[in-house]
Amino acid sequence: MQFLYKAVTGLREYPGLLESVRKGRLPASLSGLSHIHKALLISALTADSGQPGLVITADEGEAVRLKEDLEVMGKKAVLYPARDFTFRNLTG
């Protein structure tokens, strides 16, 4: 798995993104990454910055896949499942 880490951290954009995370210049938005590349980038950024990550996904299925991929990479990941809002009184 180390070769994947080196590939991600070797990208020319990576140092600038890592500096933004370290200095708290967030949130950051990235586009054009495949699912596995998102997981690799999140894993590398959290490892190199020493900071936890918060990722918002488009849907719950994507969140589950990302959580599983991060766990395979040795990261602790927590899923906050989507919930529907109720706009009426549910008490007696």
Coordinates of N, CA, C and O in Angstrom, one line a residue:
M1 N 0.8 -1.2 0.0 CA 0.0 0.0 0.0 C 0.9 1.3 0.0 O 0.4 2.3 -0.4
Q2 N 2.1 1.1 0.4 CA 3.0 2.3 0.4 C 3.2 2.9 -0.9 O 3.4 4.1 -1.1
F3 N 3.2 2.1 -2.0 CA 3.4 2.7 -3.3 C 2.3 3.6 -3.7 O 2.4 4.5 -4.5
L4 N 1.0 3.3 -3.3 CA -0.1 4.1 -3.5 C 0.0 5.4 -2.8 O -0.3 6.5 -3.3
Y5 N 0.5 5.4 -1.6 CA 0.7 6.6 -0.8 C 1.7 7.5 -1.5 O 1.5 8.7 -1.6
K6 N 2.8 6.9 -2.0 CA 3.8 7.7 -2.7 C 3.3 8.3 -3.9 O 3.7 9.4 -4.3
A7 N 2.4 7.6 -4.6 CA 1.8 8.1 -5.9 C 1.0 9.3 -5.6 O 1.0 10.3 -6.3
V8 N 0.2 9.3 -4.5 CA -0.7 10.4 -4.2 C 0.1 11.6 -3.7 O -0.1 12.7 -4.1
T9 N 1.0 11.3 -2.8 CA 1.8 12.4 -2.2 C 2.8 13.0 -3.2 O 3.3 14.1 -3.0
G10 N 3.0 12.3 -4.3 CA 3.9 12.8 -5.3 C 3.2 13.7 -6.3 O 3.9 14.3 -7.2
L11 N 1.9 13.9 -6.3 CA 1.2 14.7 -7.2 C 1.6 16.2 -6.9 O 1.8 16.6 -5.8
R12 N 1.7 17.0 -8.0 CA 2.2 18.4 -7.8 C 1.2 19.2 -6.9 O 1.7 20.2 -6.3
E13 N 0.0 18.9 -6.9 CA -1.0 19.6 -6.1 C -1.0 19.3 -4.6 O -1.5 20.0 -3.8
Y14 N -0.4 18.1 -4.3 CA -0.5 17.6 -2.9 C 0.1 18.5 -1.9 O -0.5 18.8 -0.9
P15 N 1.3 19.1 -2.1 CA 1.9 19.9 -1.1 C 1.0 21.1 -0.7 O 0.9 21.5 0.4
G16 N 0.4 21.8 -1.7 CA -0.5 22.9 -1.5 C -1.7 22.5 -0.7 O -2.2 23.3 0.2
L17 N -2.3 21.4 -1.1 CA -3.5 20.9 -0.3 C -3.1 20.6 1.1 O -3.8 20.9 2.0
L18 N -2.0 19.9 1.3 CA -1.6 19.6 2.7 C -1.3 20.8 3.5 O -1.7 20.9 4.6
E19 N -0.7 21.8 2.9 CA -0.5 23.1 3.6 C -1.8 23.8 4.0 O -2.0 24.3 5.1
S20 N -2.8 23.7 3.1 CA -4.1 24.2 3.4 C -4.7 23.5 4.6 O -5.3 24.2 5.5
V21 N -4.6 22.2 4.7 CA -5.1 21.4 5.8 C -4.4 21.8 7.1 O -5.0 22.1 8.1
R22 N -3.1 21.9 7.0 CA -2.3 22.2 8.2 C -2.6 23.6 8.8 O -2.6 23.8 10.0
K23 N -2.9 24.5 7.9 CA -3.1 25.9 8.3 C -4.6 26.2 8.5 O -4.9 27.3 8.8
G24 N -5.4 25.2 8.3 CA -6.8 25.4 8.6 C -7.6 26.2 7.5 O -8.6 26.8 7.8
R25 N -7.0 26.3 6.3 CA -7.7 27.0 5.2 C -8.7 26.1 4.6 O -8.4 25.5 3.5
L26 N -9.8 25.8 5.3 CA -10.7 24.8 4.8 C -12.1 25.5 4.9 O -12.3 26.4 5.6
P27 N -13.1 24.9 4.3 CA -13.1 23.6 3.6 C -12.5 23.6 2.3 O -12.3 24.7 1.7
A28 N -12.1 22.5 1.8 CA -11.5 22.3 0.5 C -12.4 21.5 -0.4 O -13.1 20.6 0.1
S29 N -12.5 21.7 -1.6 CA -13.3 21.0 -2.6 C -12.5 20.5 -3.7 O -11.7 21.2 -4.3
L30 N -12.6 19.2 -4.0 CA -11.9 18.5 -5.0 C -12.9 17.9 -6.0 O -13.9 17.4 -5.6
S31 N -12.5 17.9 -7.2 CA -13.4 17.3 -8.2 C -12.6 16.5 -9.2 O -11.4 16.7 -9.3
G32 N -13.2 15.5 -9.9 CA -12.5 14.8 -10.9 C -11.8 13.5 -10.4 O -11.1 12.9 -11.2
L33 N -11.9 13.2 -9.1 CA -11.2 12.1 -8.6 C -12.2 10.8 -8.6 O -13.4 11.0 -8.3
S34 N -11.6 9.7 -8.9 CA -12.4 8.5 -8.8 C -12.5 8.1 -7.3 O -11.9 8.7 -6.5
H35 N -13.4 7.2 -7.1 CA -13.7 6.8 -5.7 C -12.5 6.4 -4.9 O -12.3 6.9 -3.8
I36 N -11.7 5.5 -5.5 CA -10.5 5.0 -4.7 C -9.5 6.1 -4.6 O -8.8 6.2 -3.5
H37 N -9.4 7.0 -5.5 CA -8.4 8.1 -5.4 C -8.8 9.1 -4.3 O -8.0 9.7 -3.6
K38 N -10.1 9.3 -4.1 CA -10.6 10.1 -2.9 C -10.2 9.5 -1.6 O -9.7 10.1 -0.7
A39 N -10.3 8.2 -1.5 CA -10.0 7.5 -0.3 C -8.4 7.6 0.0 O -8.0 7.8 1.1
L40 N -7.7 7.4 -1.1 CA -6.2 7.5 -1.0 C -5.8 8.9 -0.5 O -4.9 9.1 0.3
L41 N -6.4 9.9 -1.1 CA -6.0 11.3 -0.8 C -6.4 11.6 0.7 O -5.7 12.2 1.4
I42 N -7.6 11.2 1.1 CA -8.0 11.4 2.5 C -7.1 10.7 3.4 O -6.7 11.3 4.4
S43 N -6.7 9.5 3.1 CA -5.8 8.7 4.0 C -4.5 9.4 4.1 O -3.9 9.6 5.2
A44 N -3.9 9.9 3.0 CA -2.6 10.5 3.0 C -2.7 11.9 3.7 O -1.8 12.2 4.5
L45 N -3.7 12.7 3.5 CA -3.8 14.0 4.1 C -4.0 13.8 5.6 O -3.4 14.6 6.4
T46 N -4.8 12.9 6.1 CA -4.9 12.7 7.5 C -3.7 12.2 8.2 O -3.3 12.6 9.3
A47 N -3.0 11.3 7.5 CA -1.7 10.8 8.0 C -0.6 11.9 8.1 O 0.0 12.1 9.1
D48 N -0.5 12.7 7.0 CA 0.6 13.7 7.0 C 0.3 14.9 7.8 O 1.2 15.6 8.3
S49 N -1.0 15.3 8.0 CA -1.3 16.5 8.8 C -1.5 16.2 10.2 O -1.5 17.1 11.1
G50 N -1.8 14.9 10.6 CA -2.1 14.6 11.9 C -3.5 15.0 12.3 O -3.9 15.0 13.5
Q51 N -4.3 15.5 11.4 CA -5.7 16.0 11.6 C -6.7 15.0 11.2 O -6.5 14.2 10.3
P52 N -7.8 14.9 11.9 CA -8.9 14.1 11.5 C -9.6 14.7 10.2 O -9.4 15.9 9.9
G53 N -10.3 13.9 9.5 CA -11.0 14.4 8.3 C -12.5 14.3 8.4 O -13.0 13.4 9.1
L54 N -13.2 15.1 7.7 CA -14.6 15.1 7.6 C -15.0 15.1 6.2 O -14.6 16.1 5.5
V55 N -15.7 14.1 5.7 CA -16.0 14.0 4.3 C -17.5 14.0 4.1 O -18.1 13.1 4.8
I56 N -18.0 14.8 3.3 CA -19.5 14.8 3.0 C -19.6 14.2 1.6 O -19.0 14.7 0.6
T57 N -20.4 13.1 1.5 CA -20.6 12.5 0.2 C -22.0 12.8 -0.4 O -22.9 13.3 0.3
A58 N -22.2 12.4 -1.6 CA -23.4 12.7 -2.3 C -24.6 11.8 -1.8 O -25.7 12.3 -1.8
D59 N -24.3 10.6 -1.4 CA -25.3 9.7 -0.9 C -24.7 8.7 0.1 O -23.5 8.6 0.2
E60 N -25.6 8.0 0.7 CA -25.2 7.1 1.8 C -24.4 5.9 1.2 O -23.5 5.4 1.8
G61 N -24.7 5.4 0.0 CA -24.0 4.4 -0.6 C -22.5 4.7 -0.8 O -21.6 3.9 -0.6
E62 N -22.3 5.9 -1.3 CA -20.9 6.4 -1.5 C -20.2 6.5 -0.2 O -19.0 6.2 -0.1
A63 N -20.9 6.9 0.8 CA -20.3 7.1 2.2 C -19.9 5.7 2.7 O -18.8 5.6 3.3
V64 N -20.7 4.7 2.5 CA -20.4 3.3 3.0 C -19.2 2.8 2.3 O -18.3 2.3 2.9
R65 N -19.1 3.0 1.0 CA -17.9 2.5 0.2 C -16.7 3.2 0.6 O -15.6 2.6 0.8
L66 N -16.8 4.5 0.8 CA -15.6 5.3 1.3 C -15.1 4.9 2.7 O -13.9 4.7 2.9
K67 N -16.1 4.7 3.6 CA -15.7 4.2 4.9 C -15.0 2.9 4.8 O -14.0 2.7 5.5
E68 N -15.5 1.9 4.0 CA -14.9 0.6 3.9 C -13.5 0.7 3.3 O -12.6 0.1 3.8
D69 N -13.3 1.6 2.3 CA -12.0 1.7 1.7 C -11.0 2.3 2.7 O -9.9 1.9 2.8
L70 N -11.4 3.3 3.5 CA -10.5 3.9 4.5 C -10.2 2.9 5.5 O -9.0 2.9 6.0
E71 N -11.1 2.1 5.9 CA -10.8 1.1 6.9 C -9.8 0.0 6.4 O -8.9 -0.4 7.1
V72 N -9.9 -0.3 5.1 CA -8.9 -1.2 4.5 C -7.5 -0.6 4.5 O -6.5 -1.3 4.7
M73 N -7.5 0.7 4.4 CA -6.2 1.5 4.5 C -5.7 1.7 5.9 O -4.7 2.4 6.1
G74 N -6.4 1.2 6.9 CA -5.9 1.3 8.2 C -6.4 2.5 9.0 O -6.0 2.8 10.1
K75 N -7.4 3.2 8.4 CA -7.9 4.4 9.0 C -9.2 4.1 9.8 O -10.0 3.2 9.4
K76 N -9.4 4.7 10.9 CA -10.7 4.6 11.6 C -11.7 5.5 11.0 O -11.4 6.7 10.8
A77 N -12.8 5.0 10.6 CA -13.8 5.8 9.9 C -15.2 5.6 10.6 O -15.5 4.5 10.9
V78 N -15.9 6.7 10.7 CA -17.2 6.6 11.3 C -18.3 7.1 10.3 O -18.0 8.1 9.6
L79 N -19.3 6.4 10.2 CA -20.4 6.8 9.3 C -21.6 7.4 10.0 O -22.1 6.8 11.0
Y80 N -21.9 8.6 9.6 CA -23.1 9.2 10.1 C -24.2 9.0 9.1 O -24.2 9.8 8.1
P81 N -25.1 8.1 9.3 CA -26.1 7.8 8.2 C -27.1 9.0 8.0 O -27.3 9.8 8.9
A82 N -27.6 9.0 6.8 CA -28.6 10.0 6.5 C -29.9 9.8 7.3 O -30.2 8.7 7.6
R83 N -30.5 10.9 7.6 CA -31.8 10.8 8.4 C -32.8 11.7 7.7 O -32.4 12.8 7.3
D84 N -34.0 11.3 7.7 CA -35.1 12.1 7.2 C -35.5 13.1 8.4 O -35.6 12.7 9.5
F85 N -35.9 14.3 8.0 CA -36.4 15.2 9.0 C -37.9 15.1 9.1 O -38.6 14.8 8.1
T86 N -38.4 15.2 10.3 CA -39.8 15.1 10.5 C -40.3 16.5 11.0 O -39.8 17.0 12.0
F87 N -41.2 17.1 10.3 CA -41.7 18.4 10.6 C -43.0 18.4 11.2 O -43.8 19.4 11.1
R88 N -43.3 17.4 12.0 CA -44.6 17.4 12.7 C -44.3 16.9 14.1 O -43.3 16.2 14.4
N89 N -45.2 17.2 15.0 CA -45.1 16.8 16.4 C -45.4 15.3 16.5 O -46.5 14.8 16.1
L90 N -44.4 14.5 17.1 CA -44.6 13.1 17.2 C -45.0 12.7 18.6 O -45.2 11.5 18.9
T91 N -45.1 13.6 19.5 CA -45.5 13.3 20.9 C -47.0 13.3 21.0 O -47.7 14.1 20.4
G92 N -47.5 12.4 21.9 CA -48.8 12.1 22.2 C -49.8 13.2 22.0 O -50.9 13.3 21.7

